[in-house]
mmCIF file of C-alpha atoms in Angstrom:
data_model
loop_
_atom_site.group_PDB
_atom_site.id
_atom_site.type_symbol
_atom_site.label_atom_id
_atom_site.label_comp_id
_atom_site.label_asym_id
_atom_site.label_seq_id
_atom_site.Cartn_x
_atom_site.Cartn_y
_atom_site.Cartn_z
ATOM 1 C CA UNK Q 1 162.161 -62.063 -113.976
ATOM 2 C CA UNK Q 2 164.472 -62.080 -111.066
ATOM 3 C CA UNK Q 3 167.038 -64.570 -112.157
ATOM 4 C CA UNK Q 4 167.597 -62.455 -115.789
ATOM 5 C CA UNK Q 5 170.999 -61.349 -116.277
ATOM 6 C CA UNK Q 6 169.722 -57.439 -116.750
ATOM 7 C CA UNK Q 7 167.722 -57.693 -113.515
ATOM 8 C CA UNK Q 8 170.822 -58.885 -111.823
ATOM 9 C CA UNK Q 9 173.505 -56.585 -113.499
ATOM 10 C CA UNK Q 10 171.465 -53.406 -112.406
ATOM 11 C CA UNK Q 11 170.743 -54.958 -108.824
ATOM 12 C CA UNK Q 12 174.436 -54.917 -108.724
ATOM 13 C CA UNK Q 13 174.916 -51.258 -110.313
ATOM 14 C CA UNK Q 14 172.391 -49.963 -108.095
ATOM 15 C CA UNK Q 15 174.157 -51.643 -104.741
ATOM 16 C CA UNK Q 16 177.395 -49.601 -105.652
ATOM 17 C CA UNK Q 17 175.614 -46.498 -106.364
ATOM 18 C CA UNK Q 18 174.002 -46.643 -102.784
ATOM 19 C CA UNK Q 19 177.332 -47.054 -101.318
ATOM 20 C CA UNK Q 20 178.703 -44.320 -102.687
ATOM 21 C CA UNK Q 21 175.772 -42.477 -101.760
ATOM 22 C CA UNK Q 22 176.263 -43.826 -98.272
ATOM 23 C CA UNK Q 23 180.046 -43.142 -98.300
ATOM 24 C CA UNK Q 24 180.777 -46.469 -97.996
ATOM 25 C CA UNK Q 25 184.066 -48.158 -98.788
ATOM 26 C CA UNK Q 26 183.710 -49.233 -102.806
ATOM 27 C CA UNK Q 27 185.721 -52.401 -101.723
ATOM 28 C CA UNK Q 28 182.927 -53.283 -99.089
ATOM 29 C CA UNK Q 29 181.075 -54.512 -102.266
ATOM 30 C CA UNK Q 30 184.440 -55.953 -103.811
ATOM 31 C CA UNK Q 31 184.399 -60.160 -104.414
ATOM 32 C CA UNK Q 32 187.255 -61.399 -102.713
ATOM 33 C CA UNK Q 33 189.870 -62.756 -104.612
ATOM 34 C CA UNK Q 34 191.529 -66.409 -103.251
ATOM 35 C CA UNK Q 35 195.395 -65.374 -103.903
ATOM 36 C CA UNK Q 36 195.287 -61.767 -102.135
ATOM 37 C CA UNK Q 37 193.194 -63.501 -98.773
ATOM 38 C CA UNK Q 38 195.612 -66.597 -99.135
ATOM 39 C CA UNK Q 39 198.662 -64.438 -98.754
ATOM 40 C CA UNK Q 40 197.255 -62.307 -95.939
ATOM 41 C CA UNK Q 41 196.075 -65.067 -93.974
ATOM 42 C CA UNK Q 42 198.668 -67.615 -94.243
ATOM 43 C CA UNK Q 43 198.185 -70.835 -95.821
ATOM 44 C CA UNK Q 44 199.161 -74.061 -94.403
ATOM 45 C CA UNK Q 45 197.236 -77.573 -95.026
ATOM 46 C CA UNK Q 46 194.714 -78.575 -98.038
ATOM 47 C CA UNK Q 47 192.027 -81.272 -97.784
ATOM 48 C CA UNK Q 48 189.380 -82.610 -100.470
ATOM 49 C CA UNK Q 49 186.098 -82.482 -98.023
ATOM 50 C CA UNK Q 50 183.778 -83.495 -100.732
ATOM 51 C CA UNK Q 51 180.558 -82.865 -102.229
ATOM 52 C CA UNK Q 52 177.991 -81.232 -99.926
ATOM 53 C CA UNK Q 53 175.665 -78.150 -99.582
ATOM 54 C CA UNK Q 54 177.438 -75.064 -99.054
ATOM 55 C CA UNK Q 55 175.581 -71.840 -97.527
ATOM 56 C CA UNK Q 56 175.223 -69.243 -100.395
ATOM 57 C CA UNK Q 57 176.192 -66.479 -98.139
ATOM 58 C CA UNK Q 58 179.059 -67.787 -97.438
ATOM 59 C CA UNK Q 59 180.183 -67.632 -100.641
ATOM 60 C CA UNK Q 60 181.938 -64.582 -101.201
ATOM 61 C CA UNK Q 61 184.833 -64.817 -103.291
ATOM 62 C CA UNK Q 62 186.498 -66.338 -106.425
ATOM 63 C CA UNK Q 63 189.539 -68.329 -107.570
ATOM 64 C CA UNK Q 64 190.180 -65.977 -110.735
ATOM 65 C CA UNK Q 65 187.467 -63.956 -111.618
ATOM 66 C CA UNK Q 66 187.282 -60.786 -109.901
ATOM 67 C CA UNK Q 67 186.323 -58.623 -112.531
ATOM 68 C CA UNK Q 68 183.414 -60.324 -113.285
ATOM 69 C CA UNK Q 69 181.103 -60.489 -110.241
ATOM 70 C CA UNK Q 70 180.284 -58.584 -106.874
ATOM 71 C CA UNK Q 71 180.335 -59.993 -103.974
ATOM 72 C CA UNK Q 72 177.118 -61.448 -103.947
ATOM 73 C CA UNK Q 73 177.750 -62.599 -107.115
ATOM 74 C CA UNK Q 74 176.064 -59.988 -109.564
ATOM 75 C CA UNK Q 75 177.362 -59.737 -112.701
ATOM 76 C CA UNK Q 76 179.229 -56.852 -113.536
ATOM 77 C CA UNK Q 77 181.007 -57.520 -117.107
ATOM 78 C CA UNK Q 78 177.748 -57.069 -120.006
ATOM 79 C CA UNK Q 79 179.990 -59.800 -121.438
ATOM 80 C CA UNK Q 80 178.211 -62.723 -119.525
ATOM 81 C CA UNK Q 81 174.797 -62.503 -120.364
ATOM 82 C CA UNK Q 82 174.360 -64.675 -123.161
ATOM 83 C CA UNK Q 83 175.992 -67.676 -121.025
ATOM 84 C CA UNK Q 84 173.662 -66.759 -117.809
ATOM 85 C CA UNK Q 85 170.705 -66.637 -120.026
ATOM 86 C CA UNK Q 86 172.073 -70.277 -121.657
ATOM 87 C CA UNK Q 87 171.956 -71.188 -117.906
ATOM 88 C CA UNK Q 88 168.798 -69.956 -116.890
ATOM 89 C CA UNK Q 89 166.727 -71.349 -119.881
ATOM 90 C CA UNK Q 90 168.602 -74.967 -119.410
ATOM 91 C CA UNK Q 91 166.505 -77.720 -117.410
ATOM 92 C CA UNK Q 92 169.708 -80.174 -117.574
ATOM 93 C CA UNK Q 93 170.807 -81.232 -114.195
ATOM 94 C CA UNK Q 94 173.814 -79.272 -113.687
ATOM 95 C CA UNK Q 95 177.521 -80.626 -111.829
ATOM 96 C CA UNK Q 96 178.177 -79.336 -108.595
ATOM 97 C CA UNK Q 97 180.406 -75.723 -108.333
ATOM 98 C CA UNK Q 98 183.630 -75.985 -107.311
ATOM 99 C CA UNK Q 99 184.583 -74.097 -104.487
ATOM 100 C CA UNK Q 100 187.842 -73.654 -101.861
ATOM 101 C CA UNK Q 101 187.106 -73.200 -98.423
ATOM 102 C CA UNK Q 102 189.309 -71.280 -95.714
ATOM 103 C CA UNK Q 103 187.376 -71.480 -92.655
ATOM 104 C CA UNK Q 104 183.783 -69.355 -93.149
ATOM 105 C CA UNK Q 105 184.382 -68.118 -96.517
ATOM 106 C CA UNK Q 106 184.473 -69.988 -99.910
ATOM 107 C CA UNK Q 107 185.407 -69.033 -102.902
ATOM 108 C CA UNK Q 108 184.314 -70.268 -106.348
ATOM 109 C CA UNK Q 109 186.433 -71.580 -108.526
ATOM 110 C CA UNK Q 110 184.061 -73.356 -111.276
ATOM 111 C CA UNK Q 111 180.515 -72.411 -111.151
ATOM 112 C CA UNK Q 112 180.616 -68.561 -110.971
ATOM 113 C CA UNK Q 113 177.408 -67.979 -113.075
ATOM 114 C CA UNK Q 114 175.517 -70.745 -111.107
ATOM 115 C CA UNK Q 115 176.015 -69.266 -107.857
ATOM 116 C CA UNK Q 116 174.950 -66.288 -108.938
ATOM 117 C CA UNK Q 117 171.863 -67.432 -110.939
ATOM 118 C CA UNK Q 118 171.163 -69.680 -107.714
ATOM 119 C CA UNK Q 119 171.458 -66.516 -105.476
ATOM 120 C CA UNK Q 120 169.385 -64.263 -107.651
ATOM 121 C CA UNK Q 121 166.635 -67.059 -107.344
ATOM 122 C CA UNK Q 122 166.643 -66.641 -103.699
ATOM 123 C CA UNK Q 123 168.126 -70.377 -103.055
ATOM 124 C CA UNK Q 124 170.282 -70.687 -99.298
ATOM 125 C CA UNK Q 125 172.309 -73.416 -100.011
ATOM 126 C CA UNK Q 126 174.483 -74.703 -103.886
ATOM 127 C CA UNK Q 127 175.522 -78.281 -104.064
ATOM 128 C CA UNK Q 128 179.236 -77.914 -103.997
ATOM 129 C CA UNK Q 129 182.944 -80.289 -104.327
ATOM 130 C CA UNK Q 130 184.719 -78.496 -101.508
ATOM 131 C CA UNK Q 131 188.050 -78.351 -100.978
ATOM 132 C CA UNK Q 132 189.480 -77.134 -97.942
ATOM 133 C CA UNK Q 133 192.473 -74.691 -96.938
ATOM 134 C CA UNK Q 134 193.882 -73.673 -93.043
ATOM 135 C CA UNK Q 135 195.071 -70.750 -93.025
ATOM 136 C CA UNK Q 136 197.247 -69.290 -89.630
ATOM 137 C CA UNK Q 137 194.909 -66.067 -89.158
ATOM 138 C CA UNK Q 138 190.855 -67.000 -88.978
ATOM 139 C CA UNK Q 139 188.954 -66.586 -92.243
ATOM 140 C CA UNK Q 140 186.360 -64.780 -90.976
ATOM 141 C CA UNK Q 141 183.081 -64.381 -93.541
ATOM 142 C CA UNK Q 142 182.854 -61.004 -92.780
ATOM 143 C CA UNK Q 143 186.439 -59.967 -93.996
ATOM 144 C CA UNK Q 144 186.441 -57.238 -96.896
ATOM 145 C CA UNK Q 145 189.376 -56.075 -99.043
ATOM 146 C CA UNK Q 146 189.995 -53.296 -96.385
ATOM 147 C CA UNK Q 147 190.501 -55.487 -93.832
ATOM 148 C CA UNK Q 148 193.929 -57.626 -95.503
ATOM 149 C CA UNK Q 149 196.407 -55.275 -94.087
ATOM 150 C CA UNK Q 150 195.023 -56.082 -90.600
ATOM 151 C CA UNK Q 151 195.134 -59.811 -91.304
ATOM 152 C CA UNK Q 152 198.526 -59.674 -92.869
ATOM 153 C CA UNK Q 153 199.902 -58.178 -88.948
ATOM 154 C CA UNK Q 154 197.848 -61.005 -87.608
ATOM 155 C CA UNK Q 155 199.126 -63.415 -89.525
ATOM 156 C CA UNK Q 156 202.423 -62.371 -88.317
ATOM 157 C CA UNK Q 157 201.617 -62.436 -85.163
ATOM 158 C CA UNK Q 158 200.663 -65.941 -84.811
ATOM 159 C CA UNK Q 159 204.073 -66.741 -86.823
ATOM 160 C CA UNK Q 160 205.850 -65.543 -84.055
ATOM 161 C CA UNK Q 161 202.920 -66.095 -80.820
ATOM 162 C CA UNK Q 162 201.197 -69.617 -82.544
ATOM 163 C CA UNK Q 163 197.697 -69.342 -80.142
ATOM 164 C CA UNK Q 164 195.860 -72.593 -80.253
ATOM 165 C CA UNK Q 165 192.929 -72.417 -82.665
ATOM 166 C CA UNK Q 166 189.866 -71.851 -79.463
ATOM 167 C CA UNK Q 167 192.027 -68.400 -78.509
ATOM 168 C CA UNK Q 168 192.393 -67.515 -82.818
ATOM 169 C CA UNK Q 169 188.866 -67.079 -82.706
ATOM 170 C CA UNK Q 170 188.485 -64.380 -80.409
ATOM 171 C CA UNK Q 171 191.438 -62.624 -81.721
ATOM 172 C CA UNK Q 172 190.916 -59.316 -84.000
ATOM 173 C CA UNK Q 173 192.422 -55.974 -84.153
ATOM 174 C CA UNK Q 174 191.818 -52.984 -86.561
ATOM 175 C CA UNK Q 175 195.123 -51.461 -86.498
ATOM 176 C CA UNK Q 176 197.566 -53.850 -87.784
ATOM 177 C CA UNK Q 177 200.489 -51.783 -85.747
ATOM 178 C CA UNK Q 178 198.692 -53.398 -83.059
ATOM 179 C CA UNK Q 179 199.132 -56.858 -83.843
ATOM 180 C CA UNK Q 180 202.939 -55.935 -84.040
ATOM 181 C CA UNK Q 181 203.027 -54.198 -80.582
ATOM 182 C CA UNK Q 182 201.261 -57.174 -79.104
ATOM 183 C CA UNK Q 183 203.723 -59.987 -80.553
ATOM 184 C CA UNK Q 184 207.142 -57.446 -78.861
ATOM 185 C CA UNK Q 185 204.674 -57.603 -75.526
ATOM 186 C CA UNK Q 186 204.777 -61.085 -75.983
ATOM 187 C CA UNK Q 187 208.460 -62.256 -76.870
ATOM 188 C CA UNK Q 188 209.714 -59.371 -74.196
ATOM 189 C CA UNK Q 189 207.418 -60.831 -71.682
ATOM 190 C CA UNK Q 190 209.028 -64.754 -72.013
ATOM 191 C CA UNK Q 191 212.875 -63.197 -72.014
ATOM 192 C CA UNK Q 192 211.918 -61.806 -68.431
ATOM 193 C CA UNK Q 193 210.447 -64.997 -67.624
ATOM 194 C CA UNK Q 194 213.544 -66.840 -68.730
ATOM 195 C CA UNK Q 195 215.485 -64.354 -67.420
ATOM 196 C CA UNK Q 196 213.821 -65.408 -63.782
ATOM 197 C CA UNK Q 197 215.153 -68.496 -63.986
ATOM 198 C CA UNK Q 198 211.399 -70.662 -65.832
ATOM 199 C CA UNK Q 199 212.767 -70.879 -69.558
ATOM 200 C CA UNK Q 200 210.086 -71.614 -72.392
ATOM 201 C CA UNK Q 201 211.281 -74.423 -75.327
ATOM 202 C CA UNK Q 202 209.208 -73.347 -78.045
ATOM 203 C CA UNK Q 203 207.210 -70.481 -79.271
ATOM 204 C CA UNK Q 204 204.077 -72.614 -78.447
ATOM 205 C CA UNK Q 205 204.546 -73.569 -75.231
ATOM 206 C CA UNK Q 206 205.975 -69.239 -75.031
ATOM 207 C CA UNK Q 207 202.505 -68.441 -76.475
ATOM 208 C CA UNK Q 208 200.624 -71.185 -74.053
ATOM 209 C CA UNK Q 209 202.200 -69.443 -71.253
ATOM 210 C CA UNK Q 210 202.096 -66.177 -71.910
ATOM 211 C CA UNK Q 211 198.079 -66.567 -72.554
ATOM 212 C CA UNK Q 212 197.153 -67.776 -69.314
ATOM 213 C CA UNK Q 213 200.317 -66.236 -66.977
ATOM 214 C CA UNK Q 214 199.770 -62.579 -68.429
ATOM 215 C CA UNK Q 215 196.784 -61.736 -70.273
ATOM 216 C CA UNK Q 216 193.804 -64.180 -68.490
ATOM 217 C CA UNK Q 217 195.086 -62.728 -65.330
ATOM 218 C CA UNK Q 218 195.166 -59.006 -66.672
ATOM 219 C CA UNK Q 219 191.253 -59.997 -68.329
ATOM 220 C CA UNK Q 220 190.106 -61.000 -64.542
ATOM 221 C CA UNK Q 221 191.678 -57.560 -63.470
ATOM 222 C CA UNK Q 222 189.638 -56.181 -65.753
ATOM 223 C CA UNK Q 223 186.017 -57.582 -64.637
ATOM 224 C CA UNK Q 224 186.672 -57.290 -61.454
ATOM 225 C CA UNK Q 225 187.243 -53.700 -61.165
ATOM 226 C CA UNK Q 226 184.134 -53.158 -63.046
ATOM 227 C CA UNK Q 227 185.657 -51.424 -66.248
ATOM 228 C CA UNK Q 228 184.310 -52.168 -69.534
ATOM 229 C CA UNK Q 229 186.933 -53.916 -71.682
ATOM 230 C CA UNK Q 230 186.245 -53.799 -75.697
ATOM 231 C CA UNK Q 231 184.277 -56.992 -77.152
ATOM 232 C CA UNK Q 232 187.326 -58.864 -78.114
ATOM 233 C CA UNK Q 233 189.598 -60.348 -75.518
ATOM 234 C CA UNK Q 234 193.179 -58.789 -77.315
ATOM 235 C CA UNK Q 235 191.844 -55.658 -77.853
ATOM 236 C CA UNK Q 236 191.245 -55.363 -73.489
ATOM 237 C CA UNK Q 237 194.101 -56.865 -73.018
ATOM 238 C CA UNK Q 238 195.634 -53.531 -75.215
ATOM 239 C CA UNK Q 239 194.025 -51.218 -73.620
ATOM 240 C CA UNK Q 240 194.165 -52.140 -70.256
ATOM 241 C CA UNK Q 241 197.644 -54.656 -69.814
ATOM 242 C CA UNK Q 242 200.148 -52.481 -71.598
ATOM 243 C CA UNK Q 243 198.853 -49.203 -71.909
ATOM 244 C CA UNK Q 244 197.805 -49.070 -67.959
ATOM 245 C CA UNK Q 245 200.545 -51.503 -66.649
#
């Protein structure tokens, strides 16, 4: 049976053996735990959004129980198979999980064992109470373990050069020296601009500026001498406005 907790436990064991075998990052399969992607990325407001269905594949993280599942919500601790059978046998009509949202990723923070039965059944969607947290760097769905450091510099970076949320998106660098090089190009760039005589107020309207008087015009530079800037708008801007200025 596909929901059982034994077909699901060895799905699991079998995903982490391939990823080895693959020589894969272990943490690539790693849930992701609320507290350590809270203090990477920043957190700012919180909003109750509800009940509604949530994507299961978005789901890929948990309030306080890392130990216990994968990312995809197999179960890993032996411990939990007499409640997921309980769960699987019951035909009650069951409350909605509770989950916390930042951005594209939630994570669960009652209904652990449901979202994983519901997964291992195939379903695309959990009826879920929602509540919601912004964050300064983007909570990306795809974001693994290996990628906090890198969120941590980013996170930084927007403390110091706040870019409205439509330029956030498009923002990501590997190397979180990067992120640290990019907010000196910034602040060094409004002292000169101060310095000739156009002063900024506020480290908005400094990262407003500096957006569209340095690196959009650096971008254009880019396209129109043909060259083939990275995906991502930052990482262009890198390689071709400071390292070829």
């Amino acid at each position: 049976m596909g929901d059982s907790f034994g077909s699901a436990w060895w799905r699991g064991y079998a995903a982490q053996l391939r990823a080895i075998a693959d020589a894969r990052r272990p943490d690539r399969l790693a849930i992701m735990p609320l507290d350590e992607t809270l203090e990477a990325l920043g957190k700012q407001t919180e909003l109750d959004e509800g009940v509604y269905d949530v994507p299961l594949a978005g789901i890929v993280g948990t309030v306080a129980r890392a130990g216990d599942f994968d990312r995809e919500f197999r179960p890993r601790n032996r411990a939990l198979r007499d409640r997921w059978e309980h769960l699987t046998r019951t035909s009650a009509d069951l409350p909605p999980v509770r989950l916390v949202r930042l951005s594209e990723m939630f994570f669960v923070e009652d209904g652990h064992h449901r979202v994983g039965i519901a997964r291992a059944r195939g379903a695309r969607t959990i009826r879920a109470r929602v509540r919601w947290i912004s964050t300064v760097a983007c909570a990306l769905r795809c974001l693994t373990l290996a990628d906090l450091p890198s969120k941590t510099a980013e996170r930084m970076f927007l403390e110091r050069v706040p870019m409205p949320d439509d330029v956030r998106l498009g923002l990501w660098l590997d190397d979180p020296a990067d992120w640290f090089r990019l907010a000196d190009s910034a602040e060094a760039w409004g002292f000169r601009r101060m310095l000739a005589g156009r002063p900024v107020h506020s480290r908005d309207e400094l990262a407003e500026a500096w957006w569209h008087e340095e690196v959009r015009p650096v971008l254009e530079q880019v396209r129109q001498r043909g060259l083939c800037p990275p995906p991502r708008d930052i990482a262009a801007y890198l390689s071709y406005g400071l390292d070829h200025a």
